[in-house]
PDB file of C-alpha atoms in Angstrom:
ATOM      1  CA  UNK Z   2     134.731  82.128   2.499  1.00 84.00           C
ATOM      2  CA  UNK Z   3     134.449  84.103  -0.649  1.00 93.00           C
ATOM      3  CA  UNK Z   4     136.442  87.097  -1.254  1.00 95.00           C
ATOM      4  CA  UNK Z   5     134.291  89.762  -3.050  1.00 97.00           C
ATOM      5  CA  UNK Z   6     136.112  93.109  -4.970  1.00 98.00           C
ATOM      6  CA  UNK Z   7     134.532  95.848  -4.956  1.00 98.00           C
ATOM      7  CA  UNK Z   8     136.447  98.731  -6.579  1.00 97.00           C
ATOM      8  CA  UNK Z   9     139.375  99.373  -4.160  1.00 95.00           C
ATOM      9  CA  UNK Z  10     138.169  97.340  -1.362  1.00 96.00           C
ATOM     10  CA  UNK Z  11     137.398  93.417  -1.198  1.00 97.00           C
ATOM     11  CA  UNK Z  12     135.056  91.929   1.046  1.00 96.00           C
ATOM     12  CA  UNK Z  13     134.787  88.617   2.421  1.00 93.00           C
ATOM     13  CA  UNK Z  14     131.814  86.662   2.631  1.00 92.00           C
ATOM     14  CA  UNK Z  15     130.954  83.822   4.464  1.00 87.00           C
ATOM     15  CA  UNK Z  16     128.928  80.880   4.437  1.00 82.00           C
ATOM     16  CA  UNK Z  17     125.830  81.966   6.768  1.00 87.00           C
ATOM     17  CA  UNK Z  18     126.312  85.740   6.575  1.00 92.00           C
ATOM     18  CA  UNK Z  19     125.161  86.792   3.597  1.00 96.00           C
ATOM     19  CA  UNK Z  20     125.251  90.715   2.045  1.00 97.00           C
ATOM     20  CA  UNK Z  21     122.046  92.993   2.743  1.00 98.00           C
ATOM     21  CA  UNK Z  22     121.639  94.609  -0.860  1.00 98.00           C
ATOM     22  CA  UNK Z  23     118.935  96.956  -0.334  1.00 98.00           C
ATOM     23  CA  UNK Z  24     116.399  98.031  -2.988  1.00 96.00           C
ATOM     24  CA  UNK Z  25     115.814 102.231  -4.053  1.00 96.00           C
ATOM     25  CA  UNK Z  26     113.724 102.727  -7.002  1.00 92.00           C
ATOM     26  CA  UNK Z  27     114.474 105.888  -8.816  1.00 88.00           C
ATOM     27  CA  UNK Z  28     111.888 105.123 -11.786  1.00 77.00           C
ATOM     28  CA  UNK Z  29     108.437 104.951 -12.454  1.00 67.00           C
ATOM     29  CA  UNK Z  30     107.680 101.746 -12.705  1.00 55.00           C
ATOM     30  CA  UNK Z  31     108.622  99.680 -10.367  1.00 52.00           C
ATOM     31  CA  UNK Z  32     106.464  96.337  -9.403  1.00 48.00           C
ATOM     32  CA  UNK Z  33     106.640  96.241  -6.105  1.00 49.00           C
ATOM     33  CA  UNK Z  34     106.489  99.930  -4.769  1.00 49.00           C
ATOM     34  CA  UNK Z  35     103.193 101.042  -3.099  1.00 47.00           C
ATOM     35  CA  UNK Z  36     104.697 104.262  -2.422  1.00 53.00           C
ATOM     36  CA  UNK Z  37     106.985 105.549  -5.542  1.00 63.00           C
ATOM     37  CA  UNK Z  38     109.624 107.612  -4.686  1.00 73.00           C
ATOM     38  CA  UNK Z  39     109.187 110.691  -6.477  1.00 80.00           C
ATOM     39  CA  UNK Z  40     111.681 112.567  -5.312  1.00 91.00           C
ATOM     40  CA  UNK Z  41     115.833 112.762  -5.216  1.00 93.00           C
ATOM     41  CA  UNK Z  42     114.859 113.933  -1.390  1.00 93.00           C
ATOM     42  CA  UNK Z  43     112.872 111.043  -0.858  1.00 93.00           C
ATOM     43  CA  UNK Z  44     115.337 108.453  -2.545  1.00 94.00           C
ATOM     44  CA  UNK Z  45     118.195 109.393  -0.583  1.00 96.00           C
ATOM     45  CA  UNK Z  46     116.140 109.440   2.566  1.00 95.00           C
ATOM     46  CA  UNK Z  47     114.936 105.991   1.771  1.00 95.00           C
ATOM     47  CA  UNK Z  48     118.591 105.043   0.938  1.00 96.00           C
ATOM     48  CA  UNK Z  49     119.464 106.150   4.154  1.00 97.00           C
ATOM     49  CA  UNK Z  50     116.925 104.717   6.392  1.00 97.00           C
ATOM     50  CA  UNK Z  51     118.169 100.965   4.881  1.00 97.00           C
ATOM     51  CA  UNK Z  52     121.902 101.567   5.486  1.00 98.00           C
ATOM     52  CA  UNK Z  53     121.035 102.421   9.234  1.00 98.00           C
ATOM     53  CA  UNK Z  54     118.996  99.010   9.312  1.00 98.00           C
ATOM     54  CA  UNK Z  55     121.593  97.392   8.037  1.00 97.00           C
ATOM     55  CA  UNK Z  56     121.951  97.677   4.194  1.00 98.00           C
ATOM     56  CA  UNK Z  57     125.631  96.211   3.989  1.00 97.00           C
ATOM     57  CA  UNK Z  58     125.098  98.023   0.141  1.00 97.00           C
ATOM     58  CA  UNK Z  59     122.440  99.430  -1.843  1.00 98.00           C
ATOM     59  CA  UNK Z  60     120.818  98.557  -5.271  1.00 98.00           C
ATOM     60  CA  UNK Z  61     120.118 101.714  -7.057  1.00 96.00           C
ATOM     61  CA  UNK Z  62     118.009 101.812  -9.971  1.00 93.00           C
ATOM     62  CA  UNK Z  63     115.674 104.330 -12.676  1.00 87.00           C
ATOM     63  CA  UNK Z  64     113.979 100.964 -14.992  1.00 84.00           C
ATOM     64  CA  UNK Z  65     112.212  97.934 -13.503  1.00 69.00           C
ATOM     65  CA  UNK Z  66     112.299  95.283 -15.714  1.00 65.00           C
ATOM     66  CA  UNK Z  67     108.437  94.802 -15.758  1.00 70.00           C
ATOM     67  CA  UNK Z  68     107.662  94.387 -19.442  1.00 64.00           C
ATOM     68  CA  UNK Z  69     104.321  96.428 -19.358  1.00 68.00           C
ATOM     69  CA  UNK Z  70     106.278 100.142 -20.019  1.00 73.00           C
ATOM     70  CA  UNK Z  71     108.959 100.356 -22.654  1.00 73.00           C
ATOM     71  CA  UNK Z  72     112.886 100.839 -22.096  1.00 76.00           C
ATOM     72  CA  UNK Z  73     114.002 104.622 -20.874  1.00 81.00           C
ATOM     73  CA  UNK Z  74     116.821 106.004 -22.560  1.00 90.00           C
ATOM     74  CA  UNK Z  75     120.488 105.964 -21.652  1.00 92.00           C
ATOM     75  CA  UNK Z  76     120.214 110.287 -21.291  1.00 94.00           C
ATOM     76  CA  UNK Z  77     116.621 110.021 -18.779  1.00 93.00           C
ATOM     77  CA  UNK Z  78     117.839 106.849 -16.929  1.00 94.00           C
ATOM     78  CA  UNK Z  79     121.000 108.578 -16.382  1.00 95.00           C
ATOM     79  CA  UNK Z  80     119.532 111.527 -15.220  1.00 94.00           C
ATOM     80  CA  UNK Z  81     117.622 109.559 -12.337  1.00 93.00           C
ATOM     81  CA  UNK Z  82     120.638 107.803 -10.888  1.00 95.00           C
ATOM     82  CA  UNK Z  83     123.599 109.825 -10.993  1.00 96.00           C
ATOM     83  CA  UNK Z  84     122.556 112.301  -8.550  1.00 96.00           C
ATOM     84  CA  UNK Z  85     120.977 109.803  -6.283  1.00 97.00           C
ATOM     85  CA  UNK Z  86     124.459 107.645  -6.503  1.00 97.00           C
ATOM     86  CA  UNK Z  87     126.385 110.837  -5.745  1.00 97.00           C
ATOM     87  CA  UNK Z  88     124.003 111.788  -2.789  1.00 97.00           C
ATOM     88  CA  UNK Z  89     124.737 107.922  -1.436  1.00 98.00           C
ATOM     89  CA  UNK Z  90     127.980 107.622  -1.656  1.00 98.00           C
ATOM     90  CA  UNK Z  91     128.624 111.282  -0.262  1.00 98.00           C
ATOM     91  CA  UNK Z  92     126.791 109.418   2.623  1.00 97.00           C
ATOM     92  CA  UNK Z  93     129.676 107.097   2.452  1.00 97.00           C
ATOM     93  CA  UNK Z  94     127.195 104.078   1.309  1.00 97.00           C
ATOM     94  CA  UNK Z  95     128.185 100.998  -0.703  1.00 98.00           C
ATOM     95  CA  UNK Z  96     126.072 101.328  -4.376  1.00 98.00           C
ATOM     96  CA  UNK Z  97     125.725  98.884  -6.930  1.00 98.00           C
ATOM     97  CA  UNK Z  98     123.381 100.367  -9.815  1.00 98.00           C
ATOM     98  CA  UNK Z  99     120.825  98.260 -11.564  1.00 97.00           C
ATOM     99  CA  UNK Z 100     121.396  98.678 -14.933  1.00 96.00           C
ATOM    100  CA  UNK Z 101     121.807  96.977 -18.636  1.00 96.00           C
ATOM    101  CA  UNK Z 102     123.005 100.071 -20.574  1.00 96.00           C
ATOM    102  CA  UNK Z 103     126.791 100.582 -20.855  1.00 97.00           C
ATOM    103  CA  UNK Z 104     126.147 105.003 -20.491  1.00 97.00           C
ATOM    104  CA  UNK Z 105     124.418 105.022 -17.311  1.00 97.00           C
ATOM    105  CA  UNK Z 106     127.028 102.292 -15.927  1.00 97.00           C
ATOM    106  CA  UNK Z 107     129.506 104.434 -16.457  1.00 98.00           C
ATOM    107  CA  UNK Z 108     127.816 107.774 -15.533  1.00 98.00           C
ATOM    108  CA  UNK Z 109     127.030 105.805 -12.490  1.00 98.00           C
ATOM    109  CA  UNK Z 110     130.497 104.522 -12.044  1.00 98.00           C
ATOM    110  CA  UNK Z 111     132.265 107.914 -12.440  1.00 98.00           C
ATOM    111  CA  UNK Z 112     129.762 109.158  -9.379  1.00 98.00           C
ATOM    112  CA  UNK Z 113     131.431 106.034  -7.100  1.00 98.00           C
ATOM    113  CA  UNK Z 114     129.296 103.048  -7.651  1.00 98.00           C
ATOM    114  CA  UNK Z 115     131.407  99.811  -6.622  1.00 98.00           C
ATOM    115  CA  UNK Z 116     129.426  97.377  -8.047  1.00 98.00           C
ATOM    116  CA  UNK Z 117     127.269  97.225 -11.999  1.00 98.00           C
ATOM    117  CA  UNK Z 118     123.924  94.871 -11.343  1.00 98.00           C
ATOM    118  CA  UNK Z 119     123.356  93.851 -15.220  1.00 96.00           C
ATOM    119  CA  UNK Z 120     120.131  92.026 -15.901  1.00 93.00           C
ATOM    120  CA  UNK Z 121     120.753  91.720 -19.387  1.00 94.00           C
ATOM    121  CA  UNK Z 122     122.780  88.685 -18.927  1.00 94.00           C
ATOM    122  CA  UNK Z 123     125.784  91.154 -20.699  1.00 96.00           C
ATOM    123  CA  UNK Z 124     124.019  91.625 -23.645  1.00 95.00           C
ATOM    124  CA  UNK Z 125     127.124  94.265 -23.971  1.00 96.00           C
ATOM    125  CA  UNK Z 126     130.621  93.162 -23.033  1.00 97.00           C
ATOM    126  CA  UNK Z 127     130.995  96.806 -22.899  1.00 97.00           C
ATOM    127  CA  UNK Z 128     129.821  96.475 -19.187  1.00 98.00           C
ATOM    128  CA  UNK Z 129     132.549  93.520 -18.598  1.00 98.00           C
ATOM    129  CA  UNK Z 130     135.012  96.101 -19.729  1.00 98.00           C
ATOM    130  CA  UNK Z 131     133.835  98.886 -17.829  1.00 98.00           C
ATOM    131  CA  UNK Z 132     134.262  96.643 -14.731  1.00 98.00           C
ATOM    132  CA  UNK Z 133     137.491  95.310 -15.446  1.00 98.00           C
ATOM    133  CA  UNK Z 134     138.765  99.503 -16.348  1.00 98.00           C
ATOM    134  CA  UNK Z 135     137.354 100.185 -12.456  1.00 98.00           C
ATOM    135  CA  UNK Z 136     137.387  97.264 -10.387  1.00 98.00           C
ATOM    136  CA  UNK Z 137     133.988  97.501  -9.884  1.00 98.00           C
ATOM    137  CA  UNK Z 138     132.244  93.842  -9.273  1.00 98.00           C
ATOM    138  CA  UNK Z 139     129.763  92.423 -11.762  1.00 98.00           C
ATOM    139  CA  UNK Z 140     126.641  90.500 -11.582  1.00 98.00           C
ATOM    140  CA  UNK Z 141     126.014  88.508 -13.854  1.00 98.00           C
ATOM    141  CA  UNK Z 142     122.331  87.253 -14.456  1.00 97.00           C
ATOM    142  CA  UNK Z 143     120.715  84.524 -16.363  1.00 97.00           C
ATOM    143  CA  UNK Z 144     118.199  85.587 -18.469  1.00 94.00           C
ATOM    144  CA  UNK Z 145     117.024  84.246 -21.956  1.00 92.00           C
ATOM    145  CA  UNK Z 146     114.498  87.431 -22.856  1.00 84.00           C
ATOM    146  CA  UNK Z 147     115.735  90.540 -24.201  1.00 83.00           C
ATOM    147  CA  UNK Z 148     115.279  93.576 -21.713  1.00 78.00           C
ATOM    148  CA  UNK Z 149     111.921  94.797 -20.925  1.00 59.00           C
ATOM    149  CA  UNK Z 150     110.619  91.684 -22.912  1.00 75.00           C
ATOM    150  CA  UNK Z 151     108.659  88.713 -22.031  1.00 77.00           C
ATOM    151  CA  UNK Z 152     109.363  85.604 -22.913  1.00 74.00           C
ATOM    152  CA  UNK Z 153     109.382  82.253 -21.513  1.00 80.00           C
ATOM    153  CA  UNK Z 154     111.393  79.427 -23.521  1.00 84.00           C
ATOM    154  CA  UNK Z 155     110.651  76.143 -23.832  1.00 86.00           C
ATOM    155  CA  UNK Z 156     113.908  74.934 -21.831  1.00 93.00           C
ATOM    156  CA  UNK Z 157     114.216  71.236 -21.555  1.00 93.00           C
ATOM    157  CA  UNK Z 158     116.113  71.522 -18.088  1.00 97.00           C
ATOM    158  CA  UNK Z 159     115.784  75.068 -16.569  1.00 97.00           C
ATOM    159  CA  UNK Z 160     118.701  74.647 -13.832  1.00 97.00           C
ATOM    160  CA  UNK Z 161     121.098  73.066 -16.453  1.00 97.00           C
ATOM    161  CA  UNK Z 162     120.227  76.170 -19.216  1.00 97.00           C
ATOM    162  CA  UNK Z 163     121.003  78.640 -16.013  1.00 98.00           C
ATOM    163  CA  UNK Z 164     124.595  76.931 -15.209  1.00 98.00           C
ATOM    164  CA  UNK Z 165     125.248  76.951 -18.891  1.00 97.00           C
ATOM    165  CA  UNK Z 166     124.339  80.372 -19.715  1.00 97.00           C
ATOM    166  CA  UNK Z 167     126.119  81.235 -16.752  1.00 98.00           C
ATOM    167  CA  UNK Z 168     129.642  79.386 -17.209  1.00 98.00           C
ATOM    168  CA  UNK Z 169     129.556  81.198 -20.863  1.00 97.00           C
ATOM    169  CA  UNK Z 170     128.811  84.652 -19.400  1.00 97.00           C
ATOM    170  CA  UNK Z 171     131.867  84.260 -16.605  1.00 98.00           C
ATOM    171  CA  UNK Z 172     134.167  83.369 -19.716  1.00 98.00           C
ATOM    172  CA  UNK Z 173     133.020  86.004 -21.521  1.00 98.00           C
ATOM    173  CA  UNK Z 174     133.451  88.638 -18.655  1.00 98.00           C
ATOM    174  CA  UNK Z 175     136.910  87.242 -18.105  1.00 98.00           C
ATOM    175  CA  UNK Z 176     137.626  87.547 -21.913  1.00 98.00           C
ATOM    176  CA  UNK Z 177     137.500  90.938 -21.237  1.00 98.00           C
ATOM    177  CA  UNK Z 178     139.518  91.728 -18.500  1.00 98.00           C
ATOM    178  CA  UNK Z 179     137.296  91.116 -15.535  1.00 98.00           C
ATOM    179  CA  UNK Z 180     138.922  89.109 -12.850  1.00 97.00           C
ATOM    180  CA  UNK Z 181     136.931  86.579 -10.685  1.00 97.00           C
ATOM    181  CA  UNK Z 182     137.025  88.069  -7.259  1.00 98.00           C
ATOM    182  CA  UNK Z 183     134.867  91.175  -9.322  1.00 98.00           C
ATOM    183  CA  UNK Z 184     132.133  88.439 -10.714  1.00 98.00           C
ATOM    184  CA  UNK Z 185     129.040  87.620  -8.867  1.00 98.00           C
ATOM    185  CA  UNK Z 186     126.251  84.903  -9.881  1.00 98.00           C
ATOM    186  CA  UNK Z 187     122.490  86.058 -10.430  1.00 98.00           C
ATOM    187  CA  UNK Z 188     120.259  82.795 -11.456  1.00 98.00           C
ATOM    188  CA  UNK Z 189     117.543  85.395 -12.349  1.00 97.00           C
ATOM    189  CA  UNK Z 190     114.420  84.278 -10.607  1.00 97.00           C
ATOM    190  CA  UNK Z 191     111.532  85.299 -12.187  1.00 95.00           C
ATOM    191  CA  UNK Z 192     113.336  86.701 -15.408  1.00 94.00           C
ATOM    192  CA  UNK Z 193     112.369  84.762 -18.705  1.00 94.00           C
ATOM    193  CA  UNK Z 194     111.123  81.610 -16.078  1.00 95.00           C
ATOM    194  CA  UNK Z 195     107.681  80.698 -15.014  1.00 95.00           C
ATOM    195  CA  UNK Z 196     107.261  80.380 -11.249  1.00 97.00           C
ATOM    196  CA  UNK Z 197     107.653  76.432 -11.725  1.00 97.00           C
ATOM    197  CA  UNK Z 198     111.123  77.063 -13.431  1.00 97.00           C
ATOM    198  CA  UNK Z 199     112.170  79.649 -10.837  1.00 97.00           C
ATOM    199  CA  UNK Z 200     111.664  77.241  -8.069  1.00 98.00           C
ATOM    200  CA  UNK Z 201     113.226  74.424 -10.176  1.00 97.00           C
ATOM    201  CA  UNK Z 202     116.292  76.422 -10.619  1.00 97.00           C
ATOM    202  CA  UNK Z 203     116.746  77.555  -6.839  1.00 97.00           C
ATOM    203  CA  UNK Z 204     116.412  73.852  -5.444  1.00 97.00           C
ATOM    204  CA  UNK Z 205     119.143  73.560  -7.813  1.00 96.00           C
ATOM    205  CA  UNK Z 206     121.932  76.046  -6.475  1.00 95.00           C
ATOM    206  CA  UNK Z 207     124.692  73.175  -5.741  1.00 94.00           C
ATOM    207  CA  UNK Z 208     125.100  73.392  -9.593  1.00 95.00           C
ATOM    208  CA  UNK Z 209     125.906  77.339  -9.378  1.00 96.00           C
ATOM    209  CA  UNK Z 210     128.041  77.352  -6.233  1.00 96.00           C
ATOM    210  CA  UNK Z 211     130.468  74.829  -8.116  1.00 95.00           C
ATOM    211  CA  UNK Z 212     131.309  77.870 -10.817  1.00 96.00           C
ATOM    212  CA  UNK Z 213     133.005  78.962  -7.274  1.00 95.00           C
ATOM    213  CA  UNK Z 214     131.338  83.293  -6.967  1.00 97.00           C
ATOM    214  CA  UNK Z 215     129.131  84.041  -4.799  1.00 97.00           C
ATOM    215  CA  UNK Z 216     125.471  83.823  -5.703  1.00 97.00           C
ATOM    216  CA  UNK Z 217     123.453  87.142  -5.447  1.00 98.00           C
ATOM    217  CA  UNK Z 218     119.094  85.699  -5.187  1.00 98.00           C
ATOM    218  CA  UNK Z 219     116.735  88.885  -5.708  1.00 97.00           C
ATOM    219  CA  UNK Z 220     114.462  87.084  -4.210  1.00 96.00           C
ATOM    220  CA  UNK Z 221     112.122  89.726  -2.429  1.00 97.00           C
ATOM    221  CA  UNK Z 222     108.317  90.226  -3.454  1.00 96.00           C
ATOM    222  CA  UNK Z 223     108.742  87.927  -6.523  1.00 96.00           C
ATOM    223  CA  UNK Z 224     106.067  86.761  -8.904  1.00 96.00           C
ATOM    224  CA  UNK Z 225     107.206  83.370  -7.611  1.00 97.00           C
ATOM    225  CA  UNK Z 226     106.244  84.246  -4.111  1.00 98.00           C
ATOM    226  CA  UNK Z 227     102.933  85.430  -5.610  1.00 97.00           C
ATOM    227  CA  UNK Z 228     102.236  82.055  -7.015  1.00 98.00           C
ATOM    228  CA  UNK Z 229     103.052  79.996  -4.092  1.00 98.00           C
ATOM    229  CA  UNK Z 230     101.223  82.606  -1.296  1.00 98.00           C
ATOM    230  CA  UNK Z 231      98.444  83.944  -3.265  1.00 98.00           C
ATOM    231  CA  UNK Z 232      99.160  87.282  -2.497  1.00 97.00           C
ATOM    232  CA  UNK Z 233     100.198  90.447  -4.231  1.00 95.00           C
ATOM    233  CA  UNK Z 234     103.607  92.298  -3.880  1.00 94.00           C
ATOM    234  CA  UNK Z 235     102.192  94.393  -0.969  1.00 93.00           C
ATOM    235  CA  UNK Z 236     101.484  91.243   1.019  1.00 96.00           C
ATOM    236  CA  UNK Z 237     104.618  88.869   0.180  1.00 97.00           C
ATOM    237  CA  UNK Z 238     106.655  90.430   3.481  1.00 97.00           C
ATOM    238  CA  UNK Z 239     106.126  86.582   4.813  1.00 98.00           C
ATOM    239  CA  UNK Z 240     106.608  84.835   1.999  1.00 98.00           C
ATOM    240  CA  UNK Z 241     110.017  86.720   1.329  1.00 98.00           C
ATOM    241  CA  UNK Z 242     111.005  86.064   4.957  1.00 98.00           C
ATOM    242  CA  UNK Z 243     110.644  82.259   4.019  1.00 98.00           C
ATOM    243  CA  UNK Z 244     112.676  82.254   1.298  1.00 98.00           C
ATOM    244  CA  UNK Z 245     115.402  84.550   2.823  1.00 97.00           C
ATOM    245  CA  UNK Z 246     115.846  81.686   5.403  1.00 97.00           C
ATOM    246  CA  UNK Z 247     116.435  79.015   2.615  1.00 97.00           C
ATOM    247  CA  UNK Z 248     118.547  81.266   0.995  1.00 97.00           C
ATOM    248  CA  UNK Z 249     120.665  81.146   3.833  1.00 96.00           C
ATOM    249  CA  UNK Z 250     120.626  77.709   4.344  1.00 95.00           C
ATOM    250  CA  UNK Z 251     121.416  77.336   0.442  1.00 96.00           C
ATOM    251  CA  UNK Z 252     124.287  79.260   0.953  1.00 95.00           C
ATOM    252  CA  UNK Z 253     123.390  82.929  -0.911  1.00 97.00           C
ATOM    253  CA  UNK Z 254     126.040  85.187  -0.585  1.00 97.00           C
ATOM    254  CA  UNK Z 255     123.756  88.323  -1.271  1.00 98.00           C
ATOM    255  CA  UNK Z 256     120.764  88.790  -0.795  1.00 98.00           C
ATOM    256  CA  UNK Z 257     118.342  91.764  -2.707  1.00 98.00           C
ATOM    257  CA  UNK Z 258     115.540  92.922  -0.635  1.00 97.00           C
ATOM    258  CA  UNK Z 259     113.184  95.571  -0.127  1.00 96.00           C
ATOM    259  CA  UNK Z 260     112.732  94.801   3.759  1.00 97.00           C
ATOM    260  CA  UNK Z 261     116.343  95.251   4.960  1.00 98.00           C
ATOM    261  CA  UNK Z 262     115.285  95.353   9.471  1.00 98.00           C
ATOM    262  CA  UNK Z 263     112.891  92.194   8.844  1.00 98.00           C
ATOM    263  CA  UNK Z 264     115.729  90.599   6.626  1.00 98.00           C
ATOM    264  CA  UNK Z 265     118.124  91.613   9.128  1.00 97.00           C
ATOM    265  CA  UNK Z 266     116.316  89.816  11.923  1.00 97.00           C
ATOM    266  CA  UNK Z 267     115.818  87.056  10.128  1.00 97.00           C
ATOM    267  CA  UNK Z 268     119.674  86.512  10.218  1.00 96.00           C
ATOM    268  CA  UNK Z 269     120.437  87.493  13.540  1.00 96.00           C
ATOM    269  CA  UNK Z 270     117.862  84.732  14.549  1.00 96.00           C
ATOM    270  CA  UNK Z 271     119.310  82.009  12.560  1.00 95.00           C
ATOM    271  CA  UNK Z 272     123.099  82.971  13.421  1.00 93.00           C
ATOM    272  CA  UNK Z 273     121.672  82.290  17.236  1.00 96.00           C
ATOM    273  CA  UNK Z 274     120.218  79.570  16.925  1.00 95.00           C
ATOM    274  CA  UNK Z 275     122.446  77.865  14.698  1.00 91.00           C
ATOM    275  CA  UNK Z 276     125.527  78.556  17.600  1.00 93.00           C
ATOM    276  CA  UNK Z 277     127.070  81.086  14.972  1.00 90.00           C
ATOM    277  CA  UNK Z 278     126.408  84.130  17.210  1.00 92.00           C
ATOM    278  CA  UNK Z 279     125.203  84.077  20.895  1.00 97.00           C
ATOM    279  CA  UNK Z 280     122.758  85.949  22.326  1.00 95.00           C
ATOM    280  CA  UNK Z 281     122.997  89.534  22.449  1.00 94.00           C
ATOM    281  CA  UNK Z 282     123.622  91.972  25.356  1.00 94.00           C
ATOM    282  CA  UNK Z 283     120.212  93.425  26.314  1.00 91.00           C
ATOM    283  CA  UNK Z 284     118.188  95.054  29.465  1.00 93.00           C
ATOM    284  CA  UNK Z 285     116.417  92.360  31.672  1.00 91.00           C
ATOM    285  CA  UNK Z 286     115.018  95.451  33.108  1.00 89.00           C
ATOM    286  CA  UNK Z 287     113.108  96.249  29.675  1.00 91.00           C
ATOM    287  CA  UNK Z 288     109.600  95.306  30.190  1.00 88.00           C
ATOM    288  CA  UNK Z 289     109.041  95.931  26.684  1.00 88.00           C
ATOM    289  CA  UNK Z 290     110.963  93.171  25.473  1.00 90.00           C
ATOM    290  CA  UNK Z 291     109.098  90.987  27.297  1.00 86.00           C
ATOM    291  CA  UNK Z 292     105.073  92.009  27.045  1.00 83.00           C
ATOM    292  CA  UNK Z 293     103.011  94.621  25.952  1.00 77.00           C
ATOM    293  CA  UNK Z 294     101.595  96.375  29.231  1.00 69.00           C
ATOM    294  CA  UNK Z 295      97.846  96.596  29.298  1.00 65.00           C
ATOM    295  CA  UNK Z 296      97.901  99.688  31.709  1.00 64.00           C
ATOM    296  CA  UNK Z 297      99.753 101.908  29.210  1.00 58.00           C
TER     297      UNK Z 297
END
């Protein structure tokens, strides 16, 4: 068991039960979106919907980092998140926002976000210190590209360049002022790897889990999943449900997913069946549980 900060509460996690972080896209250019949503209306509603299937916290954010469109400023990414985080929390929802710039993290911050998703690899310790100034927990993401830029280096072992990079981020973070129990571990699939180097590093994860914080895998709809399935982001549902089950197994501590009910199932399944949890109380007298009815 891991104990997690997150502003004025801490959370414990546990080996099995990981985190639901939920995905809402603010911005424009999202990968993975068929439907954008265009609307502060339509983000909180989709906010909403994933809490009530079982979002244990939600990952807010106005940029994807596909590399195709350039950066938004600090002012207009800002502008997209705020009122969305207020709206959320208001809702009394967990938030972590998904962000590299030091302005919106603290825009974000001062509208009750408990947690600052940084997939710059802190680029800016100026994000450590906001976290360590508000308790707020900290992910911390490998990454070897600059934001919003592709590149794939030559590494000669992926997994070991990830613990590396990662051991010097968590002693930077601490340098300034962030405690432990705030820090959580991102191997950053997909970001400055191939597909081959993404898988490489994920059948490595014993390597991460002895740095001792909880590992976050964003592991839904990824390029990755692309290569192996053949299939676009629309159609990697399967694929994702695949790889949320060896994420368990591999001992994830979060997991960051656009299908929070399938996700959800997929745990409540495994916790069954592996004697964690037993089976349910339901209604034998449900036919629908049992068949679809050919005379309705």
């Amino acid at each position: 068991m891991i104990a997690l900060r997150l502003r004025d509460r801490t959370v414990a996690v546990e080996p099995g039960r990981p985190l639901i972080m939920g995905i809402v896209n603010a911005g424009e250019d999202s990968f993975s979106d068929a439907v954008r949503l265009d609307t502060l209306e339509r983000q909180v509603r989709r906010g909403l919907e994933l809490a009530a299937e079982g979002a244990d916290l939600l990952d807010v954010g106005a940029e994807s980092g596909v590399t195709y469109t350039p950066p938004a400023s600090a002012d207009e990414e800002a502008a997209r998140v705020v009122p969305l985080v207020e709206c959320l929390v208001a809702e009394g929802v967990s938030v972590s926002v998904d962000t590299w710039k030091p302005a919106v993290a603290r825009a974000a911050l001062d509208a009750g976000a408990v947690m600052l998703n940084d997939v710059s690899g802190l680029r800016d310790p100026e994000l450590a210190e906001l976290a360590a100034s508000t308790g707020a927990a900290l992910v911390l993401m490998h990454t070897r590209a600059e934001p919003k830029r592709e590149a794939f280096p030559d590494y000669d072992d992926v997994a070991a360049d990830v613990e590396a990079f990662l051991r010097e981020r968590v002693a930077l973070a601490r340098a300034h002022g962030v405690d432990d129990e705030q820090l959580v571990l991102d191997p950053g699939p997909d970001f400055a790897k191939t597909p081959e180097q993404t898988v490489a590093v994920l059948r490595d994860l014993d390597r991460l889990h002895a740095l001792g914080r909880p590992l976050l895998l964003a592991i839904s709809r990824k390029y990755f999943l692309g290569a192996i399935t053949g299939r676009p982001p629309a159609d990697r549902l399967a694929g994702t449900l695949a790889a949320v089950a060896w994420a368990v197994d591999a001992g994830a501590a979060i997991l960051r997913v656009h299908d929070v009910a399938a996700v959800r199932d997929v745990l409540a399944v495994k916790a069954v069946l592996a004697g964690r949890a037993e089976v349910p109380a339901f209604d034998p007298g449900d036919e629908e549980l049992k068949w679809i009815r050919a005379d309705r």
